[in-house]
Amino acid sequence: MTRIPHETSGEPNPLQALTLDRLRRRTSMKWRTYPEDVLPVWVAEMDVPLAEPVVRAVTDALHLGDTGYPAGTAYAEALSAFAGKRWNWDGLAVERTAIVPDVMLGVVEMLKLVTGYGDAVVVNPPVYPPFYDFVTHMDRRVVEAPLGEDGRIDPEVLEETFRRAVAGGKRVAYLLCSPHNPTGTVHTAEELSAVAGLAERYGVRVVADEIHAPLAIGADFVPYLSVPGAERGLSLMSASKAWNLAGLKAALAIAGPGAAADLARMPEEVGHGPSHVGVIAHTAALRDGGTWLDALLSGLDHNRHLLADLLAEHLPAVRYRPGDATYLAWLDCRALGLGDDPADAFLHRGRVALNSGIPFGTGGEGHARLNLAASPEVLTEAVRRMAAALG
Ligand SMILES: Cc1ncc(COP(=O)(O)O)c(C=O)c1O
């Protein structure tokens, strides 16, 4: 489904608010990993100022010295209200939530609840590389069920993978990325219902990473826990991607009705990990950051089309299917003749940093991931540098 671009209510496009000189003063990973002559369009940080309600809430907390330990359910209440308004989902029950330090540590905690040492965790490559790193670090096995050529979950491949994974009688989890990083695929209600049906049939527990949920642009996001059959699922959500709050650590774990007892087993000390100021920031974003988010989505919508135009003009051999969510662009560069790791050539010959596709697992070779959350000028320069890498 294609939707009309979001209303901006006069809010300026946050992707056009900051100069490159100002961004280069940042000390985060995006800006400090490579030398100054490299243009960074890689790791998932956005080139935006923070939404005013977030700045106000954090500044107020700092002035008040409100920097202790987190308490209460304000984050869950704000997310529940946001889910009702944005996704028409009234099923996010605050009593079935828990704060966790961030989404990936939340994923680890959920997997600990439903799997044991050596058990299999199914993922859909190409997929966010930490899905491999965190899962293997916690002594589980990653089992791949690749996406189809169309970038969508292939139910037959998923079923066959579930069937093989449960064969030894071991516990199996499925780490669903929804919306999907790096393709930007927004899974439909039908697809998610099929996933829930398969998971129930094979006794597989679903852990859904829904961090990109507020960043749906061209299609409606469907919460996994809202589909029939997903009652035993667990989800992780956060304001961190959509409002650029990765440095203000917090996220929420959410249990379906049939997983409430599992979530209740999570040790209390996990809830001591998120930052209280992070929780304040995320809560303010969800509660009062809607206008800013709409302006961002509108800017991202423009950028994904701009990128398609720029590639068609300067790098027509690159295949790019604009995703319907996230600010990430998955570029099939196999026809460029740059080998398995085109990002390496873009970096060393073009002085532009994209993510290599290789760590995204099967199907990542010959691909690169580009971060669209930049100004149109930066995007234009990035594509110019990529094209220069070929010359
Ligand atoms: C799918 C996905 N999950 C998790 C994360 C990281 O989230 P957090 O910093 O809350 O662990 C990212 C960051 O880009 C992501 O894309």
Short mmCIF file of C-alpha atoms and ligand atoms in Angstrom, two decimals:
data_model
loop_
_atom_site.label_atom_id
_atom_site.label_comp_id
_atom_site.label_asym_id
_atom_site.label_seq_id
_atom_site.Cartn_x
_atom_site.Cartn_y
_atom_site.Cartn_z
CA MET A 1 0.00 0.00 0.00
CA THR A 2 1.34 3.44 -0.84
CA ARG A 3 0.53 6.25 1.47
CA ILE A 4 0.44 9.96 0.96
CA PRO A 5 3.54 11.68 2.41
CA HIS A 6 3.12 12.71 6.01
CA GLU A 7 1.80 16.08 7.04
CA THR A 8 4.61 18.32 8.23
CA SER A 9 2.53 20.99 10.04
CA GLY A 10 5.15 23.59 9.17
CA GLU A 11 7.83 21.73 11.16
CA PRO A 12 11.12 22.12 9.25
CA ASN A 13 12.76 19.04 7.74
CA PRO A 14 15.22 17.96 10.47
CA LEU A 15 17.45 16.42 7.81
CA GLN A 16 18.20 19.89 6.47
CA ALA A 17 18.86 21.63 9.77
CA LEU A 18 22.57 20.93 10.29
CA THR A 19 25.65 21.84 8.27
CA LEU A 20 28.37 19.28 7.61
CA ASP A 21 30.79 21.39 9.67
CA ARG A 22 28.49 21.17 12.64
CA LEU A 23 27.93 17.42 12.20
CA ARG A 24 31.67 16.85 12.08
CA ARG A 25 31.91 18.25 15.62
CA ARG A 26 30.01 15.18 16.82
CA THR A 27 32.10 12.56 18.63
CA SER A 28 29.91 9.51 17.94
CA MET A 29 30.80 6.45 15.87
CA LYS A 30 29.45 7.82 12.59
CA TRP A 31 31.72 10.83 12.73
CA ARG A 32 34.86 9.50 14.42
CA THR A 33 35.51 6.16 12.78
CA TYR A 34 36.93 7.51 9.53
CA PRO A 35 39.23 10.44 8.68
CA GLU A 36 37.69 13.87 7.96
CA ASP A 37 37.92 13.51 4.18
CA VAL A 38 35.53 10.53 4.25
CA LEU A 39 31.82 11.27 3.94
CA PRO A 40 29.99 8.97 6.42
CA VAL A 41 26.68 7.47 5.25
CA TRP A 42 26.93 4.22 7.18
CA VAL A 43 26.00 3.39 10.82
CA ALA A 44 22.36 4.09 11.82
CA GLU A 45 22.76 7.54 13.33
CA MET A 46 20.79 10.40 11.79
CA ASP A 47 22.09 13.83 10.77
CA VAL A 48 19.35 15.63 12.69
CA PRO A 49 19.02 17.90 15.71
CA LEU A 50 16.91 16.35 18.45
CA ALA A 51 13.18 16.97 18.62
CA GLU A 52 12.48 19.98 20.82
CA PRO A 53 10.28 18.05 23.33
CA VAL A 54 13.17 15.62 23.90
CA VAL A 55 15.68 18.42 24.45
CA ARG A 56 13.30 20.09 26.88
CA ALA A 57 12.61 16.92 28.86
CA VAL A 58 16.29 16.01 29.16
CA THR A 59 17.34 19.58 29.96
CA ASP A 60 14.65 19.83 32.65
CA ALA A 61 15.87 16.55 34.15
CA LEU A 62 19.46 17.81 34.19
CA HIS A 63 18.48 21.10 35.80
CA LEU A 64 16.51 19.22 38.41
CA GLY A 65 19.29 16.74 39.03
CA ASP A 66 16.76 14.06 38.12
CA THR A 67 19.52 11.63 37.16
CA GLY A 68 18.89 8.69 39.46
CA TYR A 69 17.48 5.25 38.71
CA PRO A 70 14.43 4.70 36.50
CA ALA A 71 11.00 4.09 38.09
CA GLY A 72 7.42 3.68 36.95
CA THR A 73 5.74 2.89 33.65
CA ALA A 74 5.71 6.25 31.84
CA TYR A 75 7.71 4.86 28.89
CA ALA A 76 5.28 1.96 28.38
CA GLU A 77 2.27 4.27 28.74
CA ALA A 78 3.68 6.65 26.12
CA LEU A 79 4.41 3.77 23.73
CA SER A 80 0.98 2.27 24.29
CA ALA A 81 -0.69 5.60 23.43
CA PHE A 82 1.60 6.02 20.39
CA ALA A 83 0.72 2.48 19.23
CA GLY A 84 -2.98 3.22 19.53
CA LYS A 85 -2.72 6.44 17.58
CA ARG A 86 -0.20 5.45 14.91
CA TRP A 87 -0.83 1.74 14.40
CA ASN A 88 -4.39 1.48 15.55
CA TRP A 89 -3.24 -1.09 18.09
CA ASP A 90 -4.83 -1.05 21.51
CA GLY A 91 -3.25 -4.31 22.68
CA LEU A 92 -0.04 -2.97 24.18
CA ALA A 93 -0.74 -3.72 27.84
CA VAL A 94 1.54 -1.78 30.16
CA GLU A 95 1.53 -4.63 32.71
CA ARG A 96 3.10 -6.91 30.12
CA THR A 97 6.12 -4.65 29.51
CA ALA A 98 9.52 -4.18 31.09
CA ILE A 99 12.25 -1.63 30.49
CA VAL A 100 15.52 -3.04 29.18
CA PRO A 101 18.88 -1.31 28.55
CA ASP A 102 18.50 -1.20 24.76
CA VAL A 103 16.97 -3.28 21.99
CA MET A 104 19.86 -5.68 21.44
CA LEU A 105 20.32 -6.39 25.14
CA GLY A 106 16.54 -6.79 25.29
CA VAL A 107 16.76 -9.34 22.48
CA VAL A 108 19.42 -11.22 24.46
CA GLU A 109 17.23 -11.25 27.58
CA MET A 110 14.17 -12.45 25.63
CA LEU A 111 16.20 -15.22 23.99
CA LYS A 112 17.46 -16.28 27.42
CA LEU A 113 13.83 -16.66 28.52
CA VAL A 114 12.80 -18.95 25.68
CA THR A 115 15.98 -20.83 24.65
CA GLY A 116 18.96 -22.47 26.30
CA TYR A 117 22.64 -23.10 25.66
CA GLY A 118 23.29 -24.28 22.10
CA ASP A 119 19.70 -23.78 20.92
CA ALA A 120 18.91 -22.40 17.45
CA VAL A 121 17.86 -18.84 16.67
CA VAL A 122 16.44 -18.41 13.18
CA VAL A 123 17.11 -15.14 11.33
CA ASN A 124 16.27 -13.84 7.83
CA PRO A 125 19.43 -12.73 6.02
CA PRO A 126 20.45 -10.31 4.79
CA VAL A 127 19.85 -8.90 8.27
CA TYR A 128 21.26 -6.47 10.86
CA PRO A 129 24.73 -7.93 11.64
CA PRO A 130 24.46 -7.83 15.48
CA PHE A 131 21.75 -10.51 15.14
CA TYR A 132 24.69 -12.85 14.47
CA ASP A 133 27.13 -11.35 16.95
CA PHE A 134 24.84 -11.12 19.98
CA VAL A 135 23.27 -14.53 19.42
CA THR A 136 26.60 -16.34 19.07
CA HIS A 137 28.04 -14.39 22.00
CA MET A 138 25.26 -15.85 24.18
CA ASP A 139 26.09 -19.38 23.02
CA ARG A 140 23.09 -19.90 20.75
CA ARG A 141 23.36 -21.02 17.12
CA VAL A 142 22.23 -18.75 14.27
CA VAL A 143 20.25 -20.61 11.61
CA GLU A 144 19.50 -18.74 8.40
CA ALA A 145 16.19 -18.62 6.54
CA PRO A 146 17.06 -16.17 3.73
CA LEU A 147 14.58 -13.58 2.48
CA GLY A 148 13.30 -14.10 -1.04
CA GLU A 149 14.70 -12.16 -4.02
CA ASP A 150 11.87 -9.69 -3.44
CA GLY A 151 13.23 -8.89 0.02
CA ARG A 152 10.26 -10.54 1.74
CA ILE A 153 9.99 -13.50 4.14
CA ASP A 154 9.62 -16.72 2.17
CA PRO A 155 7.11 -18.86 4.12
CA GLU A 156 8.30 -22.09 2.52
CA VAL A 157 11.92 -21.40 3.41
CA LEU A 158 10.88 -20.39 6.92
CA GLU A 159 8.81 -23.53 7.41
CA GLU A 160 11.58 -25.79 6.19
CA THR A 161 14.06 -24.01 8.49
CA PHE A 162 11.71 -24.36 11.49
CA ARG A 163 11.12 -28.02 10.66
CA ARG A 164 14.85 -28.79 10.56
CA ALA A 165 15.67 -26.66 13.61
CA VAL A 166 13.15 -28.32 15.93
CA ALA A 167 13.98 -31.83 14.68
CA GLY A 168 16.37 -32.62 17.53
CA GLY A 169 13.77 -31.73 20.12
CA LYS A 170 15.64 -28.55 21.07
CA ARG A 171 14.03 -25.21 21.80
CA VAL A 172 14.05 -22.80 18.85
CA ALA A 173 13.49 -19.06 18.64
CA TYR A 174 12.88 -16.88 15.60
CA LEU A 175 14.39 -13.41 15.70
CA LEU A 176 12.13 -11.41 13.40
CA CYS A 177 13.27 -7.99 12.19
CA SER A 178 10.16 -5.89 11.59
CA PRO A 179 10.43 -3.60 9.68
CA HIS A 180 13.44 -5.29 8.16
CA ASN A 181 16.95 -3.86 8.33
CA PRO A 182 18.54 -3.52 5.72
CA THR A 183 15.83 -3.89 3.04
CA GLY A 184 13.24 -1.60 4.66
CA THR A 185 10.58 -4.24 4.07
CA VAL A 186 7.37 -3.68 6.05
CA HIS A 187 5.85 -7.10 6.70
CA THR A 188 2.14 -7.24 6.00
CA ALA A 189 -0.53 -8.51 8.41
CA GLU A 190 -0.92 -11.58 6.21
CA GLU A 191 2.81 -12.32 6.25
CA LEU A 192 2.99 -11.88 10.01
CA SER A 193 -0.06 -14.09 10.55
CA ALA A 194 1.62 -16.77 8.45
CA VAL A 195 4.76 -16.42 10.60
CA ALA A 196 2.68 -16.74 13.79
CA GLY A 197 0.91 -19.82 12.39
CA LEU A 198 4.20 -21.52 11.50
CA ALA A 199 5.75 -20.63 14.86
CA GLU A 200 2.81 -22.18 16.71
CA ARG A 201 2.79 -25.28 14.51
CA TYR A 202 6.51 -25.95 15.13
CA GLY A 203 6.68 -24.70 18.72
CA VAL A 204 9.06 -21.88 17.79
CA ARG A 205 9.10 -18.78 19.99
CA VAL A 206 9.08 -15.45 18.15
CA VAL A 207 11.11 -12.49 19.37
CA ALA A 208 10.32 -9.47 17.19
CA ASP A 209 12.81 -6.59 16.95
CA GLU A 210 10.49 -3.69 16.07
CA ILE A 211 12.91 -0.83 16.67
CA HIS A 212 12.21 0.68 13.22
CA ALA A 213 8.42 0.60 13.67
CA PRO A 214 7.85 4.38 13.88
CA LEU A 215 9.85 4.78 10.66
CA ALA A 216 7.28 3.29 8.27
CA ILE A 217 6.91 5.64 5.31
CA GLY A 218 5.35 3.89 2.35
CA ALA A 219 3.29 1.20 4.10
CA ASP A 220 1.50 0.74 7.40
CA PHE A 221 3.49 -0.92 10.15
CA VAL A 222 1.73 -3.91 11.73
CA PRO A 223 2.88 -4.81 15.28
CA TYR A 224 3.72 -8.51 15.44
CA LEU A 225 1.80 -8.96 18.68
CA SER A 226 -1.34 -7.57 17.04
CA VAL A 227 -1.77 -10.47 14.60
CA PRO A 228 -3.83 -13.55 15.43
CA GLY A 229 -1.73 -16.43 16.73
CA ALA A 230 1.08 -14.20 18.03
CA GLU A 231 -0.02 -14.39 21.66
CA ARG A 232 3.13 -16.22 22.74
CA GLY A 233 5.39 -13.69 21.02
CA LEU A 234 7.77 -11.18 22.57
CA SER A 235 8.65 -7.80 21.08
CA LEU A 236 11.28 -5.14 21.57
CA MET A 237 10.45 -1.55 20.80
CA SER A 238 12.26 1.71 21.35
CA ALA A 239 12.24 5.39 20.43
CA SER A 240 15.98 5.19 19.77
CA LYS A 241 16.04 4.82 15.96
CA ALA A 242 13.17 7.13 15.05
CA TRP A 243 14.30 9.99 17.31
CA ASN A 244 18.07 9.36 17.15
CA LEU A 245 18.48 8.51 20.81
CA ALA A 246 20.97 5.62 20.68
CA GLY A 247 23.20 7.46 23.15
CA LEU A 248 20.34 7.76 25.64
CA LYS A 249 19.93 4.09 26.44
CA ALA A 250 16.49 2.58 26.94
CA ALA A 251 14.03 0.20 25.29
CA LEU A 252 10.91 -1.77 26.13
CA ALA A 253 10.26 -5.50 26.11
CA ILE A 254 6.62 -6.37 25.46
CA ALA A 255 4.99 -9.77 25.96
CA GLY A 256 1.91 -11.12 24.25
CA PRO A 257 -0.72 -12.53 26.64
CA GLY A 258 0.72 -16.03 26.29
CA ALA A 259 4.27 -14.85 27.04
CA ALA A 260 3.51 -12.77 30.14
CA ALA A 261 4.76 -15.52 32.46
CA ASP A 262 8.02 -15.69 30.50
CA LEU A 263 8.61 -11.96 30.73
CA ALA A 264 7.83 -12.11 34.45
CA ARG A 265 10.80 -14.48 34.82
CA MET A 266 13.24 -11.84 33.55
CA PRO A 267 15.53 -10.92 36.46
CA GLU A 268 14.69 -7.62 38.07
CA GLU A 269 18.26 -6.33 37.72
CA VAL A 270 17.88 -6.15 33.91
CA GLY A 271 15.63 -3.15 34.54
CA HIS A 272 18.51 -1.37 36.25
CA GLY A 273 20.40 -1.21 32.93
CA PRO A 274 18.50 1.50 31.07
CA SER A 275 19.44 5.09 31.82
CA HIS A 276 16.81 7.07 33.71
CA VAL A 277 17.57 10.06 31.47
CA GLY A 278 17.21 7.72 28.50
CA VAL A 279 13.77 6.66 29.69
CA ILE A 280 12.80 10.33 30.11
CA ALA A 281 14.03 11.13 26.58
CA HIS A 282 12.25 8.17 24.95
CA THR A 283 9.04 8.93 26.81
CA ALA A 284 9.06 12.57 25.68
CA ALA A 285 9.73 11.50 22.08
CA LEU A 286 6.79 9.12 21.97
CA ARG A 287 4.47 11.45 23.83
CA ASP A 288 5.29 14.80 22.25
CA GLY A 289 7.57 14.10 19.28
CA GLY A 290 4.91 13.29 16.68
CA THR A 291 5.17 16.50 14.69
CA TRP A 292 8.94 16.21 14.51
CA LEU A 293 8.61 12.56 13.45
CA ASP A 294 6.23 13.47 10.65
CA ALA A 295 8.65 16.09 9.35
CA LEU A 296 11.43 13.48 9.46
CA LEU A 297 9.32 10.89 7.61
CA SER A 298 8.50 13.42 4.96
CA GLY A 299 12.23 14.20 4.54
CA LEU A 300 13.07 10.49 4.37
CA ASP A 301 10.37 9.91 1.79
CA HIS A 302 11.95 12.63 -0.32
CA ASN A 303 15.42 11.16 0.20
CA ARG A 304 14.54 7.62 -0.84
CA HIS A 305 13.19 8.93 -4.14
CA LEU A 306 16.14 11.28 -4.54
CA LEU A 307 18.51 8.36 -4.03
CA ALA A 308 16.72 6.33 -6.70
CA ASP A 309 17.03 9.27 -9.12
CA LEU A 310 20.70 9.88 -8.29
CA LEU A 311 21.57 6.21 -8.76
CA ALA A 312 19.67 6.05 -12.05
CA GLU A 313 21.68 9.01 -13.27
CA HIS A 314 25.19 8.27 -11.93
CA LEU A 315 25.24 4.54 -11.17
CA PRO A 316 22.53 2.94 -13.29
CA ALA A 317 23.97 -0.55 -12.74
CA VAL A 318 23.16 -0.39 -9.02
CA ARG A 319 19.84 -1.99 -8.16
CA TYR A 320 17.87 -0.26 -5.43
CA ARG A 321 14.32 -0.96 -4.38
CA PRO A 322 13.28 1.88 -2.03
CA GLY A 323 12.14 0.32 1.23
CA ASP A 324 8.87 1.29 2.88
CA ALA A 325 10.48 1.83 6.28
CA THR A 326 13.77 2.65 8.03
CA TYR A 327 16.27 5.16 6.73
CA LEU A 328 18.49 2.49 5.26
CA ALA A 329 19.00 1.73 1.57
CA TRP A 330 20.14 -1.72 0.50
CA LEU A 331 22.13 -1.42 -2.70
CA ASP A 332 22.78 -4.35 -5.01
CA CYS A 333 26.13 -3.43 -6.54
CA ARG A 334 26.95 -6.81 -8.07
CA ALA A 335 26.86 -5.44 -11.61
CA LEU A 336 29.55 -2.85 -10.83
CA GLY A 337 32.37 -5.38 -10.93
CA LEU A 338 33.67 -4.34 -7.50
CA GLY A 339 33.65 -7.86 -6.07
CA ASP A 340 32.05 -9.08 -2.87
CA ASP A 341 32.65 -5.88 -0.93
CA PRO A 342 31.79 -2.79 -2.99
CA ALA A 343 31.79 -0.67 0.22
CA ASP A 344 35.54 -1.23 0.40
CA ALA A 345 36.02 0.32 -3.05
CA PHE A 346 33.62 3.19 -2.25
CA LEU A 347 35.62 3.92 0.89
CA HIS A 348 39.13 3.66 -0.45
CA ARG A 349 38.62 5.04 -3.94
CA GLY A 350 35.62 7.32 -3.40
CA ARG A 351 36.14 8.44 0.23
CA VAL A 352 32.54 7.69 1.15
CA ALA A 353 31.69 5.23 3.95
CA LEU A 354 28.77 2.82 3.50
CA ASN A 355 28.24 -0.43 5.42
CA SER A 356 29.67 -3.52 3.81
CA GLY A 357 26.94 -6.02 2.92
CA ILE A 358 29.02 -9.03 3.96
CA PRO A 359 28.27 -9.02 7.72
CA PHE A 360 24.54 -9.05 6.88
CA GLY A 361 24.86 -12.78 6.17
CA THR A 362 23.82 -14.83 3.16
CA GLY A 363 22.89 -12.57 0.28
CA GLY A 364 25.04 -9.71 1.57
CA GLU A 365 27.93 -10.20 -0.85
CA GLY A 366 28.12 -7.57 -3.57
CA HIS A 367 25.81 -5.29 -1.58
CA ALA A 368 26.29 -2.16 0.50
CA ARG A 369 23.98 -0.36 2.92
CA LEU A 370 23.59 3.39 2.72
CA ASN A 371 22.12 5.61 5.45
CA LEU A 372 19.52 7.98 3.96
CA ALA A 373 19.13 10.08 7.10
CA ALA A 374 21.22 12.93 5.75
CA SER A 375 20.59 16.14 3.85
CA PRO A 376 19.86 15.91 0.11
CA GLU A 377 23.22 17.64 -0.45
CA VAL A 378 25.10 14.95 1.48
CA LEU A 379 23.21 12.21 -0.37
CA THR A 380 24.06 13.81 -3.71
CA GLU A 381 27.72 14.07 -2.77
CA ALA A 382 27.71 10.46 -1.51
CA VAL A 383 26.46 9.14 -4.84
CA ARG A 384 28.94 11.35 -6.72
CA ARG A 385 31.78 9.83 -4.66
CA MET A 386 30.47 6.29 -5.18
CA ALA A 387 30.45 6.90 -8.93
CA ALA A 388 33.95 8.36 -8.73
CA ALA A 389 35.14 5.10 -7.16
CA LEU A 390 34.45 3.39 -10.47
CA GLY A 391 36.48 5.79 -12.58
C1 LIG B 1 17.12 -3.90 13.72
C2 LIG B 1 17.90 -3.19 14.79
N1 LIG B 1 17.87 -3.65 16.04
C3 LIG B 1 18.56 -3.05 17.03
C4 LIG B 1 19.33 -1.93 16.78
C5 LIG B 1 20.13 -1.34 17.90
O1 LIG B 1 19.29 -0.89 18.90
P1 LIG B 1 19.83 -0.58 20.33
O2 LIG B 1 20.88 0.47 20.18
O3 LIG B 1 18.64 -0.12 21.09
O4 LIG B 1 20.40 -1.87 20.85
C6 LIG B 1 19.40 -1.41 15.49
C7 LIG B 1 20.23 -0.24 15.20
O5 LIG B 1 20.40 0.19 14.12
C8 LIG B 1 18.67 -2.06 14.47
O6 LIG B 1 18.68 -1.61 13.21
#
